[in-house]
Coordinates of C-alpha atoms in Angstrom, one line a residue:
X13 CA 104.7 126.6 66.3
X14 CA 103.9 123.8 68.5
X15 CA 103.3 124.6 71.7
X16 CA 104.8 122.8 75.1
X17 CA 102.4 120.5 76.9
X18 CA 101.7 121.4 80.4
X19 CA 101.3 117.9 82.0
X20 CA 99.6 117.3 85.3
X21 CA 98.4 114.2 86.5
X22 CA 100.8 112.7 89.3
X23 CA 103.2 115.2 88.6
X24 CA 105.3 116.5 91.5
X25 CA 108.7 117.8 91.8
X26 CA 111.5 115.4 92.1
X27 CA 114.9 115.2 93.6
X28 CA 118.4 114.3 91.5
X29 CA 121.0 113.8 94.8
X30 CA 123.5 116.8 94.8
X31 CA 125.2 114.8 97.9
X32 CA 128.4 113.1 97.9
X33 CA 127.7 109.5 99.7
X34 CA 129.3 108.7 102.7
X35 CA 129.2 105.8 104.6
X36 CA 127.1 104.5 107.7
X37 CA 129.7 105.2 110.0
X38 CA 130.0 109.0 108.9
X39 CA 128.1 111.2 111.3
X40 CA 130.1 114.2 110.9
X41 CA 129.8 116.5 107.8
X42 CA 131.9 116.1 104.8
X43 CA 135.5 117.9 105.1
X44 CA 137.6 118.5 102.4
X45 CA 141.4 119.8 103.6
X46 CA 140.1 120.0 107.1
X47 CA 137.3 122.1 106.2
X48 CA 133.8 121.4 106.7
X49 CA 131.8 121.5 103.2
X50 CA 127.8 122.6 103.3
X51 CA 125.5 119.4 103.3
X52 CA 121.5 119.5 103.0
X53 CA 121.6 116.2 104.5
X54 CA 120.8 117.1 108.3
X55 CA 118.2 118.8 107.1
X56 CA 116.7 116.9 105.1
X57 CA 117.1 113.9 107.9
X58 CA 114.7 116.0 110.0
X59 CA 112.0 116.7 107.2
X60 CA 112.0 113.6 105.5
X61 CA 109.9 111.9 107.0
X62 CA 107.3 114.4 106.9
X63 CA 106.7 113.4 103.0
X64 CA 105.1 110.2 102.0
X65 CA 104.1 108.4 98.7
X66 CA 100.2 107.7 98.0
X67 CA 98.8 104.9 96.0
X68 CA 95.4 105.2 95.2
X69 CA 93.2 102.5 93.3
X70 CA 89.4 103.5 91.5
X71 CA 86.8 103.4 89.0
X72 CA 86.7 105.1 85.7
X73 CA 82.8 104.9 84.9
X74 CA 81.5 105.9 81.6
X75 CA 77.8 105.8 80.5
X76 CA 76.6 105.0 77.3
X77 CA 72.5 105.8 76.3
X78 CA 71.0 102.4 74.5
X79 CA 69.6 103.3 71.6
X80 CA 65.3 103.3 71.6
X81 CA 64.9 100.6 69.1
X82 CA 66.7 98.5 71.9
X83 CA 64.3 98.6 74.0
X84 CA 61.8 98.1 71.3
X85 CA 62.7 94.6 70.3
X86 CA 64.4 93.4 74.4
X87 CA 60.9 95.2 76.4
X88 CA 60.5 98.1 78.2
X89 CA 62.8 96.6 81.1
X90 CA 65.9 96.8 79.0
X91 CA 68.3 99.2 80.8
X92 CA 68.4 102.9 79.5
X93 CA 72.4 103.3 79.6
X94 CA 75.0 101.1 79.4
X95 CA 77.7 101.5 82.2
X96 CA 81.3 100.5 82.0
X97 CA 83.9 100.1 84.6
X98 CA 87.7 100.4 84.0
X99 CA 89.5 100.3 87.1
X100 CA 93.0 102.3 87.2
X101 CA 95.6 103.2 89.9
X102 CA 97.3 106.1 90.4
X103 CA 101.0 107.4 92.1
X104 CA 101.8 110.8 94.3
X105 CA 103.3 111.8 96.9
X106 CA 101.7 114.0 100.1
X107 CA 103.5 115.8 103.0
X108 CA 102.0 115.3 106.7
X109 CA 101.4 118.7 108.4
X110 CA 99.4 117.4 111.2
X111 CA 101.2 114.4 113.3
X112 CA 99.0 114.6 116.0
X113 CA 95.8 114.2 114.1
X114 CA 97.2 112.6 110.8
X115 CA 96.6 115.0 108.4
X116 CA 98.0 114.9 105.4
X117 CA 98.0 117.6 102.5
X118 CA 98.4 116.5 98.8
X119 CA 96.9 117.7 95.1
X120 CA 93.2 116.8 93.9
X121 CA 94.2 115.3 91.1
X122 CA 96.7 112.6 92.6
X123 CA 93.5 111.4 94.5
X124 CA 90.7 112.0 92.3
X125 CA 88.4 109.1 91.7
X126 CA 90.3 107.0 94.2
X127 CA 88.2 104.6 95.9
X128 CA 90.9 103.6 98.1
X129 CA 93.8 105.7 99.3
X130 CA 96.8 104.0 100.8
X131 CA 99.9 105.9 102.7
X132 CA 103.5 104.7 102.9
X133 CA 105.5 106.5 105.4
X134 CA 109.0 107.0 105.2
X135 CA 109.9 103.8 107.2
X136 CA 108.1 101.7 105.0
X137 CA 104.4 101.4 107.2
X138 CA 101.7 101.1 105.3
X139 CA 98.4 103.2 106.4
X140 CA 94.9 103.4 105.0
X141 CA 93.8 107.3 104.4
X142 CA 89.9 108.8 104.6
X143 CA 90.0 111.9 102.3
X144 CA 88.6 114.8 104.6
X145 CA 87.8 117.1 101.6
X146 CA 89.1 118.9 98.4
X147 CA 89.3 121.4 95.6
X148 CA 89.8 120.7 92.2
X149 CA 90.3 124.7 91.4
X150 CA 92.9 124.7 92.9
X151 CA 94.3 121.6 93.0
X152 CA 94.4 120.9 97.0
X153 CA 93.4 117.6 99.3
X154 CA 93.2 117.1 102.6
X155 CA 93.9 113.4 104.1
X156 CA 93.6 111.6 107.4
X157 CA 96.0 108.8 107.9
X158 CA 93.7 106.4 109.8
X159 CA 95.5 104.2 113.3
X160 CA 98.8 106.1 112.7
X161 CA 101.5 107.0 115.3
X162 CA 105.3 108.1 116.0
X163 CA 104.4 110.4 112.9
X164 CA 106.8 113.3 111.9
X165 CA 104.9 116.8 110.1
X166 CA 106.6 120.4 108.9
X167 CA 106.6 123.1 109.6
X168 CA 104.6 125.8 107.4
X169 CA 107.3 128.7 105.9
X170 CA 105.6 132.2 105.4
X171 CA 105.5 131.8 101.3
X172 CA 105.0 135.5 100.9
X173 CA 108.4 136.1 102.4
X174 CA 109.6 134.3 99.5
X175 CA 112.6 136.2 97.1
X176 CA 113.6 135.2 93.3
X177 CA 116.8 133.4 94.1
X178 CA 116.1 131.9 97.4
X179 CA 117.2 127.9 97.3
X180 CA 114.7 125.5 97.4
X181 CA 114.4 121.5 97.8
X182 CA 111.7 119.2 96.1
X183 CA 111.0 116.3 98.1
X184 CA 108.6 113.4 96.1
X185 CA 108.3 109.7 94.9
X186 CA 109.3 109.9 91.3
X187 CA 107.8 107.2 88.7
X188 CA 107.4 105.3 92.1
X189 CA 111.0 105.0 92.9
X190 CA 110.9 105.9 96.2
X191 CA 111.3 108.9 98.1
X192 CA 113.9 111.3 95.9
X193 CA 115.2 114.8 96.5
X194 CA 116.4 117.3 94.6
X195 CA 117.3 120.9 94.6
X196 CA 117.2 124.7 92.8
X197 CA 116.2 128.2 93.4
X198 CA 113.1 129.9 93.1
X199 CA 112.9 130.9 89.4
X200 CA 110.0 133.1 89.3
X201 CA 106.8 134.0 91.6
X202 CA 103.1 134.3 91.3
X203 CA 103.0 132.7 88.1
X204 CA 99.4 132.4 86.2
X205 CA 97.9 132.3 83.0
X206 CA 99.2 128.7 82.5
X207 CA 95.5 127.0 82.4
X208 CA 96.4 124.4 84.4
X209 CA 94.2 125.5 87.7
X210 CA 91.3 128.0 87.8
X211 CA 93.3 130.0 90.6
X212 CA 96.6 129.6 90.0
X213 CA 99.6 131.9 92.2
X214 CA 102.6 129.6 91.4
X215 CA 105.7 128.9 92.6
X216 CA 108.2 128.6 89.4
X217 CA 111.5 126.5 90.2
X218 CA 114.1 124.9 88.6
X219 CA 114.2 122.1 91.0
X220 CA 113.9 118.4 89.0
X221 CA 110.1 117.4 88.5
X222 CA 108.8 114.1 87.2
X223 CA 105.6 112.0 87.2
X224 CA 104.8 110.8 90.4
X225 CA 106.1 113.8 92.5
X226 CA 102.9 115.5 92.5
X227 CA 101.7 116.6 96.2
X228 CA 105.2 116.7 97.6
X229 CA 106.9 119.0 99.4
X230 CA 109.0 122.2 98.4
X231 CA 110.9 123.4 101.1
X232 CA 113.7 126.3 102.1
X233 CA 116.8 125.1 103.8
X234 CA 115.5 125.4 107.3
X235 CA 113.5 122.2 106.1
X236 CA 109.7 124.7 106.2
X237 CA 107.2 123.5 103.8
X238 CA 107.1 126.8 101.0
X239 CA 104.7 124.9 98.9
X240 CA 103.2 121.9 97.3
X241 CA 104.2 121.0 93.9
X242 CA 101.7 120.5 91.7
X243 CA 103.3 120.5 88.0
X244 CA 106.0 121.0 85.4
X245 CA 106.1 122.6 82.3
X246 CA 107.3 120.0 79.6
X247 CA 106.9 118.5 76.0
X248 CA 106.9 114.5 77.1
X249 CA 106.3 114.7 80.8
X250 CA 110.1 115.0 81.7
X251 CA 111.9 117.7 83.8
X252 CA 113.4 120.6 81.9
X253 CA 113.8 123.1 84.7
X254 CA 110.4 124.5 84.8
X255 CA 108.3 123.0 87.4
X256 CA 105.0 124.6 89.5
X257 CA 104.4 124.4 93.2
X258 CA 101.5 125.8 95.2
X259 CA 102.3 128.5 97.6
X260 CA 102.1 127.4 101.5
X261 CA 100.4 130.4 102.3
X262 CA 97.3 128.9 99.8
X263 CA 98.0 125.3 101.2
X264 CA 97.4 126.6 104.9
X265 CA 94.7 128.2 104.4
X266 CA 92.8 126.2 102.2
X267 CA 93.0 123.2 104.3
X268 CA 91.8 125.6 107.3
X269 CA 88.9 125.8 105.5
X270 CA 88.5 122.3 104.1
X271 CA 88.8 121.5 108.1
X272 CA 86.2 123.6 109.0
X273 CA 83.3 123.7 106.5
X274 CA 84.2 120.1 104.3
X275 CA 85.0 122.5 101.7
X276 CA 86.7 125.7 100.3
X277 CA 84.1 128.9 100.9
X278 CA 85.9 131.0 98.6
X279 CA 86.0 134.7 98.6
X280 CA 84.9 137.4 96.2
X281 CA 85.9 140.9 96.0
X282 CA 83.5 142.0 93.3
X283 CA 85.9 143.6 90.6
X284 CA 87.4 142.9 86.8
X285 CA 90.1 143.6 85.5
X286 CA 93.3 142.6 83.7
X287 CA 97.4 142.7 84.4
X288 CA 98.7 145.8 84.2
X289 CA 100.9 147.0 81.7
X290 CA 103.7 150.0 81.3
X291 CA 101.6 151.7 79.1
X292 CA 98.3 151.4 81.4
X293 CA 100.8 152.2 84.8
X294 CA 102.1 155.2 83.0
X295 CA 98.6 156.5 82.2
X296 CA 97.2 156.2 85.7
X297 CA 100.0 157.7 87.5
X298 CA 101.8 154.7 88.5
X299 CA 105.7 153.7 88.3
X300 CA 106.0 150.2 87.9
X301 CA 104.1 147.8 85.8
X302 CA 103.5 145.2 89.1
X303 CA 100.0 145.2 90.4
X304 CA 96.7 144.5 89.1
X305 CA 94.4 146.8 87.2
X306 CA 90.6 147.2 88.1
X307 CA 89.0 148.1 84.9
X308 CA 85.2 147.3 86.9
X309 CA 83.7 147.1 89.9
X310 CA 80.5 145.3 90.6
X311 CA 77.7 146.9 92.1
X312 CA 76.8 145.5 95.8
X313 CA 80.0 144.0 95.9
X314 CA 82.7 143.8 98.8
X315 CA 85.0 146.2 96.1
X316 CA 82.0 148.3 96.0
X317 CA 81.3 148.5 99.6
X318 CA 84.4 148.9 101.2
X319 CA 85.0 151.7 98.1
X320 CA 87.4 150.6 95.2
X321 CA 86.6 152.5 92.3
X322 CA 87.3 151.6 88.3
X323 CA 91.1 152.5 87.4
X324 CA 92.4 151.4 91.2
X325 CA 95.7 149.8 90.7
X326 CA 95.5 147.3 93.3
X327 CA 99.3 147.0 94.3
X328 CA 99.6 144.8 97.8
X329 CA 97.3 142.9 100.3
X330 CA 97.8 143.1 103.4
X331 CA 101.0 144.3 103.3
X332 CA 102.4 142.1 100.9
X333 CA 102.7 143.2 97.3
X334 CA 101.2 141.5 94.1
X335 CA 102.7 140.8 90.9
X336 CA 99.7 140.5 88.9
X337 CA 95.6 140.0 88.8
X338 CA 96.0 136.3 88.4
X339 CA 97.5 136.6 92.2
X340 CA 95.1 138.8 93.4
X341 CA 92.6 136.6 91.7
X342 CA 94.1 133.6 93.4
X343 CA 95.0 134.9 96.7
X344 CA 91.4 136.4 97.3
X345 CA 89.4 133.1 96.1
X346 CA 91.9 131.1 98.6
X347 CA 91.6 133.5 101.6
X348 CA 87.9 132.6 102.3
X349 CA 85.1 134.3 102.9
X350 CA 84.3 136.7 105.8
X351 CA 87.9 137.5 106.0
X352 CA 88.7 141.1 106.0
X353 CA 91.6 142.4 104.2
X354 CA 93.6 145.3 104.3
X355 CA 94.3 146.2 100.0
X356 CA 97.1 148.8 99.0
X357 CA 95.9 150.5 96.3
X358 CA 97.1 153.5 94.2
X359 CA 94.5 156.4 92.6
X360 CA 95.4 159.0 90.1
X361 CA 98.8 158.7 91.7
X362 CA 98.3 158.3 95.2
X363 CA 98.8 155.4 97.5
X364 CA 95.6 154.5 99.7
X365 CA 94.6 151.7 101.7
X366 CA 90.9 150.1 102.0
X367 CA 89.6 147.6 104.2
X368 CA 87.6 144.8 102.7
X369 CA 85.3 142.2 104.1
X370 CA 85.3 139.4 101.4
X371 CA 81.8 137.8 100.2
X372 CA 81.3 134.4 99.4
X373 CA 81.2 133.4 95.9
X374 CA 77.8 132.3 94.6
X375 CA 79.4 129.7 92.4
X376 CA 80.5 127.0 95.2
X377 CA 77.9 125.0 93.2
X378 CA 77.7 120.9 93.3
X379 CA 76.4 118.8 90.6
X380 CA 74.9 116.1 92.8
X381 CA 75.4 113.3 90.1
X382 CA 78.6 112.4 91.8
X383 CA 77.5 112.4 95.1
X384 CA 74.3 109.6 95.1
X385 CA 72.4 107.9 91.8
X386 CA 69.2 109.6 93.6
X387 CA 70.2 112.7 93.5
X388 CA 71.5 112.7 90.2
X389 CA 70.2 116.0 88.3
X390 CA 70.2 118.4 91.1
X391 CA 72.9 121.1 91.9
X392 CA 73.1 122.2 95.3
X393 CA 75.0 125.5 97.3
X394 CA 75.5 126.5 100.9
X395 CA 73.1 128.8 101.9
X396 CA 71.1 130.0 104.8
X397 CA 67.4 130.8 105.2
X398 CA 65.6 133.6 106.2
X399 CA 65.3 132.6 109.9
X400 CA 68.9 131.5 110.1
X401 CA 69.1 127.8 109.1
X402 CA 71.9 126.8 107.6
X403 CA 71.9 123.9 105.2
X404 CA 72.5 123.0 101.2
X405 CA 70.1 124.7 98.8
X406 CA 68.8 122.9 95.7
X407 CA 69.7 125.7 93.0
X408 CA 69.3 124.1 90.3
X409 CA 67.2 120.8 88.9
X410 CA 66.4 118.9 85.7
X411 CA 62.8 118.3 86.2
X412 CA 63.4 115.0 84.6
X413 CA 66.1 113.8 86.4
X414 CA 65.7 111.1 89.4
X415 CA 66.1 113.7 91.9
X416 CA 63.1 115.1 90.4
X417 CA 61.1 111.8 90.5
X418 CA 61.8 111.3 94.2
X419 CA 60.1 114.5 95.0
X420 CA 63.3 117.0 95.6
X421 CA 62.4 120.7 94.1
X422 CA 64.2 123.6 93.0
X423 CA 65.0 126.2 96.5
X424 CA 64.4 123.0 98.7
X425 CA 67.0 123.0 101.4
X426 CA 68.2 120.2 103.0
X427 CA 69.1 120.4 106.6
X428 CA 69.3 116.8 107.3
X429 CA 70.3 113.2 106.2
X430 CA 69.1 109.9 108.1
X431 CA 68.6 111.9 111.1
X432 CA 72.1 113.3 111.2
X433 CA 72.3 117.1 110.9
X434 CA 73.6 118.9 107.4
X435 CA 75.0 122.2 107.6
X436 CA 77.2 122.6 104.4
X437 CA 78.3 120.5 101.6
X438 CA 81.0 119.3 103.6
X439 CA 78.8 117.4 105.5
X440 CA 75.9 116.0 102.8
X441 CA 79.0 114.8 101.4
X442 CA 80.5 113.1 104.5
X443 CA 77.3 111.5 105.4
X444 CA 77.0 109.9 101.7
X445 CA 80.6 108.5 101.7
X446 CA 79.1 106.1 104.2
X447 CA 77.0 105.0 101.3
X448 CA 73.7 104.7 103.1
X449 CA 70.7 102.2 101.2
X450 CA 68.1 104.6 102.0
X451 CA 68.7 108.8 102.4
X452 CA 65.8 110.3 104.5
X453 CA 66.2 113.7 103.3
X454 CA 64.9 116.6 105.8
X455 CA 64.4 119.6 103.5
X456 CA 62.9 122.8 104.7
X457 CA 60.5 123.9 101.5
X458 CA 58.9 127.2 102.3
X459 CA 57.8 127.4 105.7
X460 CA 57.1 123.3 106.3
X461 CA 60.0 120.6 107.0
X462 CA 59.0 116.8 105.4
X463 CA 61.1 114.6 104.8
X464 CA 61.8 112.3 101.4
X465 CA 63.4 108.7 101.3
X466 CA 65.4 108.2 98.5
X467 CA 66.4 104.4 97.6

């Protein structure tokens, strides 16, 4: 049987009007036999303009290795690779949550690759955007509108207050129409399993979604942001009813982070396990079949520490209950590390409560390829030294790469770039989106600090 296609790329969830028009002169609400009829439009008058439509324009670069005998018959100067260029442009949408400071919040993929970001706002002004940061696992960017003003955000919802049945509005740019808006319920909650993110804690709705709606808003009917839709279940990219939003909750607190450290530090609890099923619940003493099952826990691990043990049922965190181990999964990568948590849990029947202080996970790994053609062949991590330096760790390198000929070795740690300090990925990567000639790297190696100029 064949199966559906999930489609992604600038997906969002769109709007088909549920509004009866009325004209310009028509300020008051709709009244039918002298009775005033519900309307989402003065709502949706006040949040609109917190969602705009992105256009970005890059690069597709692919690399093609000449063959030897190339070289053999043009000279040793003959190029290595081939490279190839095919430029492409790309549609989404984005919903402002900062007006103050212009930030914006829309998926990865709608930005991916984009050399150039522009922002149209709701009344048709046309701003330039810098992207702050992002996270392809789970789908989140973070923009800055550059020389903007009079700009209108939303407000943030609490998404784990969120019921099955609650109404819900998707607010996007559709196929590039134009700003459209259209409306449903909540279908389901904490979806996963759908490969389409590595942590993925979805909101399921009914609500129309189409190409080009991707990184708009999804919001209750007091016009608060309840996630950021991200993509719809369907065989030929087209709405059928099933589309996927991020939770706010996730949005908030990954951009937090994005904010502060140029990046997502995600957390790690330190266990395995799987969803939990009647026949598992019924064997370890527990009701229901909602929760997620710990079938391991990792030595020297937060789990471990704080004292989860193999055959926990983790059922809610803090204070709010879980569906599944794909939203514990999701929910614990998203909240960041160093934050402690308060887990529900149930033992041979019992209901107990442990206190965890999440780790960070030691696969926030770069591939410096992307970042500079110097650097190409190295992967570097956050880390910090023995005496307290913070700074991005060379963890792994291709001894014949060019990072390697330029003198960069494995455990190096660079602290600093052209004289500017580097503290985290977040900034290495800031300071190389200025596309500098020459990088003087400062790396601590050992117990010395030189320096290497890259070209």
């Amino acid at each position: 049987m064949k199966k559906p296609l999930l489609v992604l790329s600038a997906l969002a969830l769109g709007i088909s009007s549920i509004l009866t028009p009325v004209t310009a002169t028509a300020a008051l609400p709709l009244t039918v036999n002298n009775q005033q009829m519900p309307s989402l439009a003065p709502m949706l008058e006040q949040v609109t303009p917190a969602v705009v439509s992105i256009a970005i324009e890059g690069k597709h670069v692919s690399r093609q290795r000449v063959p030897e005998s190339f070289r053999f018959f043009f000279g040793p100067d003959f190029p290595t690779e081939q490279v190839r260029e095919q430029p492409f442009r790309g549609l989404g949408s984005g919903v402002v949550v900062d007006a103050k400071k212009g930030y914006v919040v829309t998926n990865h993929h709608v930005i991916e690759g984009a050399d150039t970001i522009l922002v149209q706002l709701s009344d048709g002004r046309e701003v330039n955007a810098e992207l702050i940061g992002s996270d392809k696992m789970s789908d989140i960017a973070l923009l800055k509108l550059e020389d903007a003003d009079n700009l209108t955000e939303i407000k943030i919802a609490d998404s784990d207050s969120l019921r099955v049945g609650d109404f819900a509005v998707a607010i996007g740019n559709p196929f590039g129409l134009g700003q459209t808006v259209t409306s449903g319920i909540i279908s389901a909650l904490g979806r996963s399993g759908l490969n389409i993110e590595n942590f993925e804690n979805f909101i399921q709705t009914d609500a129309a979604i189409n190409s080009g709606n991707s990184g708009g808003a999804l919001v209750n009917l007091n016009g608060e942001l309840i996630g950021i839709n991200t993509a719809i279940l369907g065989p030929n990219g087209g709405n059928v009813g099933i589309g996927f939003a991020i939770p706010a909750n996730m949005v908030k607190s990954l951009s937090e982070q994005i904010l502060e450290f140029g990046e997502v530090k995600r957390g790690v609890l330190g266990v395995q396990g799987g969803e939990l099923t009647a026949e598992l619940a019924e064997t370890f003493g527990y009701e229901t079949n909602h929760g997620a099952f710990v079938s391991q826990v990792l030595p020297d691990s937060a789990a471990s520490e704080a004292g989860l043990k193999a055959g926990d049922i983790i059922t809610s965190i803090n204070g709010k209950q879980i569906q599944t181990f794909g939203e514990l999964r999701a929910k614990i990568a998203t909240l960041g590390a160093g934050k402690t948590v308060t887990l529900g849990v149930v033992r041979d029947g019992k209901e107990k409560t442990f206190k965890v202080t999440l780790r960070e996970s030691s696969q926030a790994k770069v591939k410096a390829d992307s970042l500079h053609k110097g650097l190409a062949g190295a992967e570097f991590a956050n880390t910090t030294s023995s005496d307290g330096v913070k700074g991005v760790k060379v963890t792994n390198l291709d001894e014949r790469s060019m990072a390697a000929r330029y003198g960069l070795q494995k455990d190096d740690i660079i602290i600093g770039l052209n004289r500017q300090p580097i503290r985290n990925l977040g900034e290495l990567r800031k300071a190389l989106d200025k596309q500098p000639n020459v990088l003087a790297l400062e790396v601590q190696r050992d117990n010395t600090v030189l320096y290497l100029v890259i070209r």
